[in-house]
Short mmCIF file of C-alpha atoms and ligand atoms in Angstrom, two decimals:
data_model
loop_
_atom_site.label_atom_id
_atom_site.label_comp_id
_atom_site.label_asym_id
_atom_site.label_seq_id
_atom_site.Cartn_x
_atom_site.Cartn_y
_atom_site.Cartn_z
CA GLY A 349 -16.14 19.36 -5.28
CA ALA A 350 -14.37 22.41 -3.84
CA TYR A 351 -11.90 23.42 -1.16
CA VAL A 352 -13.49 24.16 2.20
CA GLU A 353 -11.55 26.61 4.28
CA ASP A 354 -11.73 26.00 8.03
CA LYS A 355 -8.70 26.88 10.09
CA ALA A 356 -10.27 26.02 13.46
CA GLY A 357 -8.45 22.68 13.57
CA ALA A 358 -4.80 22.29 14.57
CA ALA A 359 -2.25 23.30 11.93
CA ILE A 360 -0.16 20.46 10.47
CA GLU A 361 3.12 21.47 8.86
CA VAL A 362 4.22 19.61 5.76
CA VAL A 363 7.99 19.21 5.80
CA TYR A 364 10.24 18.56 2.79
CA PRO A 365 12.30 15.64 4.15
CA ALA A 366 15.41 16.53 2.15
CA THR A 367 15.88 19.86 3.93
CA GLY A 368 13.51 19.94 6.90
CA GLU A 369 11.82 23.05 5.41
CA VAL A 370 8.08 23.62 5.92
CA ILE A 371 6.55 23.69 2.43
CA ALA A 372 2.83 23.80 3.26
CA VAL A 373 0.37 23.87 6.12
CA VAL A 374 -2.93 22.01 6.27
CA HIS A 375 -5.50 22.15 9.04
CA GLU A 376 -6.93 19.22 10.87
CA ALA A 377 -10.59 18.72 10.02
CA THR A 378 -12.95 19.69 12.82
CA ALA A 379 -15.95 17.52 13.69
CA ALA A 380 -18.09 19.90 11.60
CA VAL A 381 -15.88 19.42 8.52
CA VAL A 382 -15.89 15.64 8.94
CA ASP A 383 -19.66 15.71 9.26
CA ARG A 384 -19.99 17.82 6.14
CA ALA A 385 -17.73 15.49 4.15
CA LEU A 386 -19.71 12.42 5.19
CA ALA A 387 -23.07 14.08 4.58
CA SER A 388 -22.08 15.23 1.11
CA ALA A 389 -20.65 11.79 0.30
CA LYS A 390 -23.87 10.14 1.42
CA ARG A 391 -25.99 12.44 -0.75
CA ALA A 392 -23.77 12.12 -3.79
CA GLN A 393 -23.46 8.33 -3.56
CA ALA A 394 -27.19 7.77 -3.88
CA GLU A 395 -27.12 9.39 -7.33
CA TRP A 396 -23.79 7.88 -8.38
CA ALA A 397 -25.09 4.34 -7.78
CA ALA A 398 -27.68 5.00 -10.49
CA VAL A 399 -25.09 6.10 -13.07
CA LYS A 400 -24.27 3.46 -15.67
CA PRO A 401 -20.87 1.81 -15.09
CA VAL A 402 -19.59 2.88 -18.53
CA GLU A 403 -20.32 6.49 -17.65
CA ARG A 404 -18.56 6.24 -14.31
CA ALA A 405 -15.67 4.60 -16.16
CA ARG A 406 -15.40 7.47 -18.63
CA ILE A 407 -14.78 9.95 -15.79
CA LEU A 408 -12.16 7.76 -14.14
CA ARG A 409 -10.36 7.24 -17.44
CA ARG A 410 -10.30 10.98 -17.95
CA ALA A 411 -8.72 11.33 -14.49
CA ALA A 412 -6.05 8.81 -15.48
CA ASP A 413 -5.34 10.86 -18.62
CA ILE A 414 -4.99 14.05 -16.57
CA ILE A 415 -2.53 12.32 -14.23
CA ARG A 416 -0.42 11.17 -17.17
CA ALA A 417 -0.51 14.60 -18.82
CA ARG A 418 0.70 16.24 -15.60
CA GLY A 419 3.16 13.48 -14.79
CA ASP A 420 6.19 15.66 -14.13
CA ASP A 421 4.41 18.17 -11.87
CA LEU A 422 2.72 15.46 -9.86
CA ALA A 423 5.98 13.57 -9.46
CA ARG A 424 7.61 16.73 -8.17
CA LEU A 425 4.86 17.26 -5.63
CA GLU A 426 5.08 13.63 -4.49
CA THR A 427 8.82 14.08 -4.04
CA LEU A 428 8.32 17.25 -1.98
CA ASP A 429 5.68 15.49 0.16
CA THR A 430 7.68 12.29 0.78
CA GLY A 431 11.36 12.92 -0.04
CA LYS A 432 11.42 10.06 -2.54
CA PRO A 433 13.74 10.56 -5.50
CA ILE A 434 12.11 12.02 -8.57
CA GLN A 435 13.36 9.09 -10.66
CA GLU A 436 11.00 6.90 -8.58
CA THR A 437 8.02 9.22 -8.39
CA VAL A 438 8.03 9.79 -12.15
CA VAL A 439 7.55 6.09 -12.85
CA ALA A 440 5.98 4.56 -9.76
CA ASP A 441 3.61 6.61 -7.64
CA TRP A 442 1.11 8.57 -9.72
CA PRO A 443 1.58 6.30 -12.77
CA SER A 444 0.49 3.35 -10.63
CA GLY A 445 -2.49 5.43 -9.47
CA ALA A 446 -3.40 6.20 -13.09
CA ASP A 447 -3.22 2.49 -13.94
CA SER A 448 -5.57 1.76 -11.09
CA LEU A 449 -8.14 4.34 -12.24
CA GLU A 450 -7.95 3.04 -15.79
CA TRP A 451 -8.11 -0.63 -14.86
CA PHE A 452 -11.08 -0.31 -12.51
CA ALA A 453 -12.79 1.86 -15.12
CA GLY A 454 -12.43 -1.08 -17.49
CA LEU A 455 -13.53 -3.61 -14.91
CA ALA A 456 -16.66 -1.84 -13.60
CA PRO A 457 -18.89 -2.45 -16.64
CA THR A 458 -18.04 -6.18 -16.54
CA VAL A 459 -19.25 -6.68 -12.98
CA THR A 460 -22.51 -8.59 -13.16
CA GLY A 461 -24.70 -10.81 -11.04
CA GLU A 462 -25.96 -14.30 -11.81
CA THR A 463 -29.27 -15.96 -12.49
CA VAL A 464 -30.00 -19.22 -10.71
CA PRO A 465 -32.89 -21.25 -12.16
CA LEU A 466 -35.09 -22.99 -9.58
CA GLY A 467 -37.56 -24.78 -11.86
CA ARG A 468 -40.60 -22.48 -11.95
CA ASP A 469 -38.95 -19.74 -9.89
CA PHE A 470 -35.49 -18.23 -9.98
CA VAL A 471 -32.98 -16.23 -7.98
CA TYR A 472 -30.93 -13.44 -9.44
CA THR A 473 -28.13 -11.48 -7.81
CA ILE A 474 -27.03 -7.88 -8.14
CA ARG A 475 -23.60 -6.61 -7.12
CA GLU A 476 -24.41 -3.34 -5.41
CA PRO A 477 -22.10 -0.63 -4.12
CA LEU A 478 -21.60 -0.51 -0.36
CA GLY A 479 -22.28 3.24 0.07
CA VAL A 480 -19.86 5.64 1.74
CA CYS A 481 -16.37 4.15 2.06
CA VAL A 482 -13.63 5.60 4.24
CA GLY A 483 -10.02 5.40 3.08
CA ILE A 484 -7.19 6.03 5.54
CA GLY A 485 -3.66 6.27 4.17
CA ALA A 486 -0.10 5.69 5.34
CA TRP A 487 2.63 8.22 4.50
CA ASN A 488 4.85 6.13 2.26
CA TYR A 489 2.76 6.09 -0.94
CA PRO A 490 0.34 9.00 -0.47
CA SER A 491 -0.92 9.34 -4.04
CA GLN A 492 -0.85 5.66 -4.92
CA ILE A 493 -2.72 4.64 -1.77
CA ALA A 494 -5.38 7.29 -2.43
CA CYS A 495 -5.80 6.07 -6.03
CA TRP A 496 -5.77 2.37 -5.12
CA LYS A 497 -8.66 2.98 -2.73
CA ALA A 498 -10.62 5.60 -4.68
CA ALA A 499 -10.49 3.80 -8.04
CA PRO A 500 -12.37 0.60 -7.11
CA ALA A 501 -14.65 2.48 -4.72
CA LEU A 502 -15.78 5.04 -7.30
CA ALA A 503 -15.81 2.66 -10.29
CA LEU A 504 -18.16 0.33 -8.44
CA GLY A 505 -20.60 3.08 -7.43
CA ASN A 506 -19.44 4.11 -3.97
CA ALA A 507 -18.40 7.47 -2.53
CA MET A 508 -15.16 7.87 -0.59
CA VAL A 509 -14.03 10.10 2.25
CA PHE A 510 -10.25 9.86 2.38
CA LYS A 511 -7.96 10.81 5.22
CA PRO A 512 -4.34 10.90 4.17
CA SER A 513 -1.51 10.50 6.64
CA GLU A 514 -0.80 13.71 8.53
CA VAL A 515 2.84 13.30 7.45
CA THR A 516 2.10 13.45 3.70
CA PRO A 517 -1.24 15.20 3.18
CA LEU A 518 -0.77 16.64 -0.31
CA GLY A 519 -1.22 13.78 -2.80
CA ALA A 520 -4.83 13.07 -1.87
CA LEU A 521 -5.69 16.76 -2.35
CA MET A 522 -4.25 16.58 -5.86
CA LEU A 523 -6.35 13.49 -6.57
CA ALA A 524 -9.46 15.37 -5.46
CA GLU A 525 -8.61 18.25 -7.82
CA ILE A 526 -7.98 15.84 -10.69
CA LEU A 527 -11.22 13.93 -10.15
CA VAL A 528 -13.20 17.17 -10.08
CA GLU A 529 -11.52 18.30 -13.30
CA ALA A 530 -12.33 14.92 -14.85
CA GLY A 531 -16.01 15.54 -14.15
CA LEU A 532 -16.62 13.54 -10.99
CA PRO A 533 -19.78 14.89 -9.36
CA ALA A 534 -19.21 16.87 -6.15
CA GLY A 535 -19.20 14.90 -2.90
CA LEU A 536 -18.05 11.58 -4.29
CA PHE A 537 -14.41 11.97 -3.27
CA ASN A 538 -13.77 14.10 -0.21
CA VAL A 539 -10.46 14.60 1.58
CA VAL A 540 -10.32 15.40 5.27
CA GLN A 541 -7.00 16.14 6.90
CA GLY A 542 -5.89 15.18 10.35
CA ARG A 543 -4.15 12.81 12.68
CA GLY A 544 -5.38 9.50 14.10
CA ALA A 545 -8.31 11.03 15.98
CA VAL A 546 -9.86 12.29 12.74
CA GLY A 547 -9.46 8.80 11.27
CA ALA A 548 -11.05 7.30 14.36
CA SER A 549 -14.05 9.66 14.09
CA LEU A 550 -14.65 8.49 10.51
CA VAL A 551 -14.44 4.80 11.39
CA THR A 552 -17.19 4.93 13.99
CA ASP A 553 -19.68 7.04 12.01
CA ALA A 554 -22.94 5.25 11.31
CA ARG A 555 -23.05 6.57 7.72
CA VAL A 556 -19.90 4.65 6.83
CA ALA A 557 -20.29 1.25 5.18
CA LYS A 558 -16.63 0.37 4.76
CA VAL A 559 -13.18 1.25 6.02
CA SER A 560 -10.01 0.61 4.05
CA LEU A 561 -6.86 1.32 6.05
CA THR A 562 -3.24 1.26 4.98
CA GLY A 563 -1.06 1.55 8.03
CA SER A 564 0.75 -0.24 10.81
CA VAL A 565 -0.44 -3.31 12.69
CA PRO A 566 -1.10 -1.40 15.95
CA THR A 567 -3.34 1.08 14.09
CA GLY A 568 -4.98 -1.82 12.26
CA ARG A 569 -5.87 -3.44 15.56
CA LYS A 570 -7.48 -0.23 16.82
CA VAL A 571 -9.42 0.44 13.63
CA TYR A 572 -10.62 -3.17 13.43
CA ALA A 573 -11.92 -3.02 16.98
CA ALA A 574 -13.52 0.40 16.46
CA ALA A 575 -15.18 -0.65 13.19
CA ASP A 576 -17.56 -3.05 14.90
CA GLY A 577 -20.56 -1.24 13.50
CA VAL A 578 -19.06 -1.18 10.01
CA LYS A 579 -19.57 -4.30 7.95
CA ASN A 580 -16.70 -4.24 5.55
CA VAL A 581 -13.06 -3.70 6.51
CA THR A 582 -9.93 -3.92 4.36
CA MET A 583 -6.55 -3.61 6.04
CA GLU A 584 -3.15 -3.31 4.38
CA LEU A 585 -0.72 -3.42 7.27
CA GLY A 586 2.93 -3.95 8.02
CA GLY A 587 5.30 -6.78 7.20
CA LYS A 588 8.64 -8.46 7.82
CA SER A 589 8.72 -10.37 4.60
CA PRO A 590 11.18 -13.12 3.66
CA LEU A 591 13.11 -13.11 0.40
CA VAL A 592 14.58 -16.59 -0.04
CA VAL A 593 17.60 -17.02 -2.33
CA PHE A 594 18.60 -20.59 -3.19
CA ASP A 595 22.10 -21.64 -4.31
CA ASP A 596 21.05 -22.08 -7.93
CA ALA A 597 19.65 -18.54 -8.32
CA SER A 598 21.23 -15.87 -10.49
CA VAL A 599 23.25 -13.92 -7.91
CA GLU A 600 23.03 -10.76 -9.97
CA ASP A 601 19.23 -10.92 -10.19
CA ALA A 602 18.81 -11.89 -6.55
CA VAL A 603 21.07 -9.05 -5.39
CA GLY A 604 19.15 -6.61 -7.59
CA ALA A 605 15.83 -7.80 -6.17
CA ALA A 606 17.08 -7.63 -2.58
CA MET A 607 18.22 -4.05 -3.20
CA LEU A 608 14.92 -3.07 -4.79
CA GLY A 609 13.11 -4.78 -1.92
CA ASN A 610 15.07 -2.90 0.76
CA PHE A 611 16.31 0.39 -0.65
CA TYR A 612 13.54 1.61 -2.96
CA SER A 613 11.80 4.59 -1.33
CA ALA A 614 14.63 4.48 1.24
CA GLY A 615 13.21 1.19 2.45
CA GLN A 616 9.81 2.63 3.38
CA VAL A 617 7.76 0.01 1.59
CA CYS A 618 5.41 -2.32 3.47
CA SER A 619 6.06 -5.39 1.30
CA ASN A 620 9.85 -5.12 1.45
CA GLY A 621 11.80 -8.36 1.70
CA THR A 622 13.61 -7.28 4.82
CA ARG A 623 14.68 -10.78 5.85
CA VAL A 624 16.91 -11.95 3.02
CA PHE A 625 17.58 -15.68 3.52
CA VAL A 626 20.59 -16.73 1.42
CA GLN A 627 21.57 -20.39 1.06
CA LYS A 628 25.08 -21.04 2.39
CA GLY A 629 26.64 -22.09 -0.93
CA ILE A 630 26.29 -18.61 -2.44
CA LYS A 631 26.31 -16.49 0.70
CA GLU A 632 29.80 -15.02 0.27
CA ARG A 633 29.33 -14.27 -3.44
CA PHE A 634 25.95 -12.72 -2.70
CA LEU A 635 27.29 -10.50 0.09
CA ALA A 636 30.32 -9.39 -1.93
CA ARG A 637 28.21 -8.33 -4.90
CA LEU A 638 25.61 -6.74 -2.63
CA ALA A 639 28.26 -4.65 -0.84
CA GLU A 640 29.74 -3.57 -4.17
CA ARG A 641 26.41 -2.49 -5.66
CA THR A 642 25.22 -0.88 -2.42
CA ALA A 643 28.35 1.28 -2.30
CA GLY A 644 27.35 2.70 -5.68
CA ILE A 645 23.92 3.98 -4.63
CA VAL A 646 23.68 7.72 -5.21
CA LEU A 647 22.17 9.63 -2.30
CA GLY A 648 21.29 13.25 -2.80
CA ASP A 649 18.66 15.87 -3.48
CA PRO A 650 15.52 13.91 -4.41
CA LEU A 651 14.64 16.52 -7.04
CA ASP A 652 17.89 15.77 -8.87
CA ALA A 653 17.27 13.16 -11.58
CA ALA A 654 20.56 11.42 -10.75
CA THR A 655 19.62 10.73 -7.13
CA GLN A 656 18.80 7.09 -6.43
CA MET A 657 17.98 7.33 -2.74
CA GLY A 658 16.47 10.18 -0.80
CA PRO A 659 15.91 10.83 2.89
CA LEU A 660 13.44 9.15 5.21
CA VAL A 661 10.08 10.84 5.45
CA SER A 662 10.51 12.55 8.83
CA ALA A 663 12.73 13.24 11.81
CA VAL A 664 10.65 10.74 13.79
CA GLN A 665 11.32 8.01 11.24
CA LEU A 666 15.03 8.91 11.18
CA GLU A 667 15.34 8.41 14.94
CA LYS A 668 13.41 5.16 14.77
CA VAL A 669 15.60 3.70 12.01
CA LEU A 670 18.87 4.83 13.67
CA GLY A 671 17.60 3.14 16.83
CA TYR A 672 17.11 -0.16 14.98
CA ILE A 673 20.61 0.11 13.47
CA ALA A 674 22.11 0.63 16.95
CA THR A 675 20.16 -2.34 18.30
CA ALA A 676 21.32 -4.55 15.43
CA LYS A 677 24.94 -3.66 16.16
CA ALA A 678 24.45 -4.23 19.89
CA GLU A 679 22.83 -7.62 19.28
CA GLY A 680 25.81 -8.81 17.23
CA ALA A 681 24.70 -8.49 13.60
CA ARG A 682 27.70 -8.00 11.26
CA LEU A 683 27.64 -4.63 9.47
CA VAL A 684 28.44 -5.05 5.77
CA SER A 685 27.45 -1.62 4.41
CA GLY A 686 26.25 1.74 5.72
CA GLY A 687 25.12 1.80 9.31
CA GLY A 688 24.65 5.48 10.05
CA ARG A 689 23.30 8.85 9.00
CA ALA A 690 24.20 10.17 5.60
CA ALA A 691 24.57 13.85 4.94
CA PRO A 692 24.34 14.83 1.28
CA ASN A 693 22.36 17.79 2.68
CA THR A 694 20.38 18.75 5.76
CA GLY A 695 17.56 16.19 5.56
CA PHE A 696 16.66 12.90 7.24
CA TYR A 697 19.14 10.68 5.40
CA VAL A 698 20.30 7.19 6.38
CA GLN A 699 22.95 5.21 4.49
CA PRO A 700 21.77 2.10 2.69
CA THR A 701 22.62 -0.47 5.32
CA VAL A 702 23.25 -4.22 5.14
CA PHE A 703 23.67 -6.53 8.12
CA ALA A 704 24.86 -10.11 7.65
CA ASP A 705 24.89 -13.05 10.10
CA VAL A 706 21.51 -11.93 11.38
CA THR A 707 19.73 -14.54 13.49
CA ASP A 708 16.00 -15.11 13.76
CA ALA A 709 15.83 -13.77 17.32
CA MET A 710 17.46 -10.40 16.58
CA THR A 711 15.22 -7.35 16.68
CA ILE A 712 15.91 -6.43 13.03
CA ALA A 713 14.70 -9.90 12.03
CA ARG A 714 11.46 -9.55 13.98
CA GLU A 715 10.29 -5.92 13.79
CA GLU A 716 9.43 -3.70 10.86
CA VAL A 717 12.23 -1.11 10.54
CA PHE A 718 10.76 0.87 7.62
CA GLY A 719 14.10 2.25 6.47
CA PRO A 720 16.97 1.19 4.17
CA VAL A 721 18.16 -1.62 6.43
CA MET A 722 18.57 -5.11 5.00
CA ALA A 723 19.03 -8.16 7.22
CA VAL A 724 20.80 -11.11 5.56
CA LEU A 725 20.34 -14.50 7.21
CA ASP A 726 21.79 -17.76 5.98
CA PHE A 727 20.20 -21.20 5.72
CA GLU A 728 20.99 -24.75 4.59
CA THR A 729 17.81 -26.60 3.63
CA GLU A 730 14.49 -25.82 2.02
CA GLU A 731 12.54 -27.26 4.92
CA GLU A 732 14.50 -25.16 7.40
CA VAL A 733 14.04 -21.90 5.49
CA VAL A 734 10.29 -22.37 5.08
CA ALA A 735 9.86 -22.86 8.83
CA ARG A 736 12.04 -19.86 9.66
CA ALA A 737 10.44 -17.62 7.02
CA ASN A 738 7.01 -18.37 8.50
CA ASP A 739 8.11 -17.74 12.09
CA THR A 740 6.61 -14.24 12.30
CA GLU A 741 3.26 -12.66 13.11
CA PHE A 742 3.35 -10.90 9.73
CA GLY A 743 2.29 -12.40 6.40
CA LEU A 744 2.32 -9.59 3.86
CA ALA A 745 4.73 -10.75 1.17
CA ALA A 746 7.42 -13.27 0.24
CA GLY A 747 9.84 -13.92 -2.60
CA VAL A 748 11.81 -16.89 -3.87
CA PHE A 749 14.84 -16.86 -6.18
CA THR A 750 15.80 -20.18 -7.75
CA ALA A 751 16.40 -21.69 -11.17
CA ASP A 752 14.34 -24.74 -10.13
CA LEU A 753 10.74 -23.80 -10.90
CA THR A 754 9.33 -26.91 -9.25
CA ARG A 755 10.99 -25.85 -6.03
CA ALA A 756 9.85 -22.26 -6.51
CA HIS A 757 6.19 -23.25 -6.66
CA ARG A 758 6.57 -25.80 -3.86
CA VAL A 759 8.13 -23.22 -1.52
CA ILE A 760 5.69 -20.45 -2.42
CA ALA A 761 2.80 -22.81 -1.63
CA LYS A 762 4.17 -23.22 1.90
CA LEU A 763 5.02 -19.58 2.63
CA GLU A 764 2.42 -17.77 4.74
CA ALA A 765 2.10 -14.54 2.77
CA GLY A 766 -0.60 -12.81 0.75
CA THR A 767 1.57 -11.43 -2.05
CA CYS A 768 4.46 -13.46 -3.49
CA TRP A 769 7.08 -13.24 -6.21
CA ILE A 770 9.17 -15.85 -8.00
CA ASN A 771 12.43 -14.51 -9.45
CA ALA A 772 11.12 -10.95 -9.02
CA TYR A 773 10.34 -8.68 -6.10
CA ASN A 774 7.96 -5.84 -5.17
CA LEU A 775 6.23 -5.56 -8.52
CA THR A 776 2.61 -4.69 -7.76
CA PRO A 777 0.64 -4.21 -10.97
CA VAL A 778 -3.01 -3.27 -10.56
CA GLU A 779 -3.97 -6.51 -12.31
CA GLY A 780 -2.71 -8.63 -9.41
CA PRO A 781 -4.44 -8.73 -6.02
CA PHE A 782 -2.30 -7.24 -3.24
CA GLY A 783 -2.58 -7.77 0.49
CA GLY A 784 -1.47 -9.73 3.49
CA SER A 785 -2.31 -12.77 5.56
CA LYS A 786 -1.82 -13.26 9.33
CA MET A 787 -1.39 -9.86 11.08
CA SER A 788 -0.52 -8.11 7.81
CA GLY A 789 -4.01 -7.58 6.62
CA VAL A 790 -7.59 -8.37 5.79
CA GLY A 791 -8.93 -8.38 2.25
CA ARG A 792 -7.13 -7.47 -0.96
CA GLU A 793 -6.60 -4.37 -3.05
CA ASN A 794 -6.22 -4.43 -6.82
CA GLY A 795 -7.22 -7.17 -9.22
CA ARG A 796 -10.71 -8.63 -9.50
CA ALA A 797 -10.46 -9.50 -5.81
CA ALA A 798 -11.17 -5.83 -5.00
CA VAL A 799 -14.71 -6.19 -6.35
CA GLU A 800 -15.54 -8.34 -3.30
CA HIS A 801 -14.39 -5.54 -1.03
CA TYR A 802 -16.25 -2.63 -2.63
CA THR A 803 -19.58 -4.29 -3.46
CA GLN A 804 -22.17 -6.45 -1.75
CA VAL A 805 -24.47 -9.08 -3.21
CA LYS A 806 -28.19 -8.58 -3.26
CA SER A 807 -30.01 -11.87 -3.77
CA VAL A 808 -33.51 -11.65 -5.23
CA TYR A 809 -35.92 -14.58 -5.21
CA VAL A 810 -38.56 -14.26 -7.94
CA GLY A 811 -41.76 -16.22 -7.46
CA MET A 812 -43.39 -17.08 -10.81
CA GLY A 813 -46.49 -18.92 -9.70
CA PRO A 814 -49.23 -19.03 -7.07
CA VAL A 815 -47.99 -18.69 -3.49
CA ASP A 816 -48.31 -22.05 -1.80
CA ALA A 817 -49.41 -20.98 1.72
CA PRO A 818 -50.57 -23.78 4.09
CA TYR A 819 -53.30 -21.64 5.67
P1 NAD B 1030 0.13 4.44 10.98
O1 NAD B 1030 -0.53 3.18 11.38
O2 NAD B 1030 0.83 5.23 12.01
O3 NAD B 1030 -0.95 5.45 10.33
C1 NAD B 1030 -1.72 5.07 9.23
C2 NAD B 1030 -2.91 5.98 9.13
O4 NAD B 1030 -3.84 5.68 10.18
C3 NAD B 1030 -2.61 7.48 9.26
O5 NAD B 1030 -3.40 8.20 8.33
C4 NAD B 1030 -3.02 7.78 10.69
O6 NAD B 1030 -3.37 9.13 10.90
C5 NAD B 1030 -4.22 6.89 10.84
N1 NAD B 1030 -4.59 6.53 12.21
C6 NAD B 1030 -3.79 6.46 13.30
N2 NAD B 1030 -4.50 6.07 14.37
C7 NAD B 1030 -5.76 5.89 13.96
C8 NAD B 1030 -6.97 5.47 14.60
N3 NAD B 1030 -7.00 5.15 15.90
N4 NAD B 1030 -8.10 5.38 13.86
C9 NAD B 1030 -8.09 5.67 12.55
N5 NAD B 1030 -6.98 6.08 11.89
C10 NAD B 1030 -5.83 6.18 12.58
O7 NAD B 1030 1.10 4.06 9.78
P2 NAD B 1030 2.16 4.98 9.03
O8 NAD B 1030 3.29 5.20 9.99
O9 NAD B 1030 1.48 6.14 8.42
O10 NAD B 1030 2.63 4.04 7.85
C11 NAD B 1030 3.59 3.06 7.98
C12 NAD B 1030 2.92 1.71 8.18
O11 NAD B 1030 2.02 1.45 7.13
C13 NAD B 1030 3.92 0.58 8.13
O12 NAD B 1030 3.61 -0.37 9.14
C14 NAD B 1030 3.71 -0.03 6.77
O13 NAD B 1030 4.07 -1.38 6.66
C15 NAD B 1030 2.25 0.17 6.58
N6 NAD B 1030 1.93 0.14 5.16
C16 NAD B 1030 1.26 -0.93 4.65
C17 NAD B 1030 0.98 -1.00 3.30
C18 NAD B 1030 0.26 -2.18 2.73
O14 NAD B 1030 -0.28 -2.06 1.65
N7 NAD B 1030 0.24 -3.32 3.38
C19 NAD B 1030 1.34 0.05 2.47
C20 NAD B 1030 2.00 1.14 3.00
C21 NAD B 1030 2.29 1.17 4.36
#
């Protein structure tokens, strides 16, 4: 419920990606701070579980209202933390978090058990909170990830200790302030800062009932293995998702979706459709229009309302993405747009980049780039594209563009992905479950599906008559 000052841990500098300037410093939580956060969460959760769902909901709704009232300030902070353009952060990041708080507030009072008649006796079930949940965030959607995890956890009677990414540590702190202002009792939402080791220390603590991670597949593997004493794990991991465009699709819509699914947030979105499969009949028209629209993207200062694409989040990410672009060129992909650093100012900018004639074996068709780099592949038949789209360890998302709705549903049914779109891309409303199959994840966030991941069922047998013992 209050800031705890402890500077014993290593300092972590928060850098504004558009200029490279240090804008804040946070300190890594020491073991004592982590222990204090978990202990206070444990204490607070016991009381919170006894609060009526409508009362919990009222607090979360108030938090959503505060977020909306402070929309511009919060968007500005999110932009400073991540480098995303303000025109995105005003509509996407915190607003999506507010939706999540509001929606789970509405859902919580409707979560009930069941009664199962057994003749004379009966069984009833109660959906109980899990206890103390740990949330660990990636750097690309710091406030949204914190809200997407905290909202179902708190609405359903749990406490949460949240560790944001060390790259973007500010959004979660704001959420903590907002929840306190909304009246959330102290201890129910605690933020600890730090790198992977702090996350790892949370995962293995015996007081923790659940871990929800958003991050990369390698981190997911480590957390899953470390969480062997924890019963409930949700993982939202990486992807290399296919976006399949058939000949009969609207080229304009498909180009727009491919751009949204590769260039929004400078391409740093887990569910991006980074393998764009275009059927041969429209390939040239698609590429021509894509090149034309891509050339018009306005890069610049993310705080300027006219800017459509900002920098990457960090110098590390910049080097990584430039490395993938160099590899794509070396492996023979045809550069259609971009392909290098951009310099509207001193930050970590990369041009929106499109490669055509990409083959399935190329590195940019197999690995997650996490930057504004689109790979366009061509295909001839439906059967062929389904097999190629599924030829990956990932299974986060997939999209299909076609005017033939029978085909759309048939193809979607065969694609191995947890979150899919037909004639749309990357829309993730809180009402719809979100998550991945194969290596891209375990469990789902958002939607009613989240109830499964933040509650457990208690089954109670009620004997109504004499006990029939044989001795
Ligand atoms: P990352 O895996 O490097 O880090 C994620 C978080 O895990 C960070 O907070 C980090 O400090 C922490 N961490 C690292 N090692 C840990 C350990 N051993 N134990 C516990 N915690 C540990 O990922 P990132 O670079 O921050 O984010 C980018 C990745 O996240 C991409 O792969 C992207 O696809 C994925 N992502 C997925 C989703 C989704 O919903 N599926 C959303 C956003 C990002």
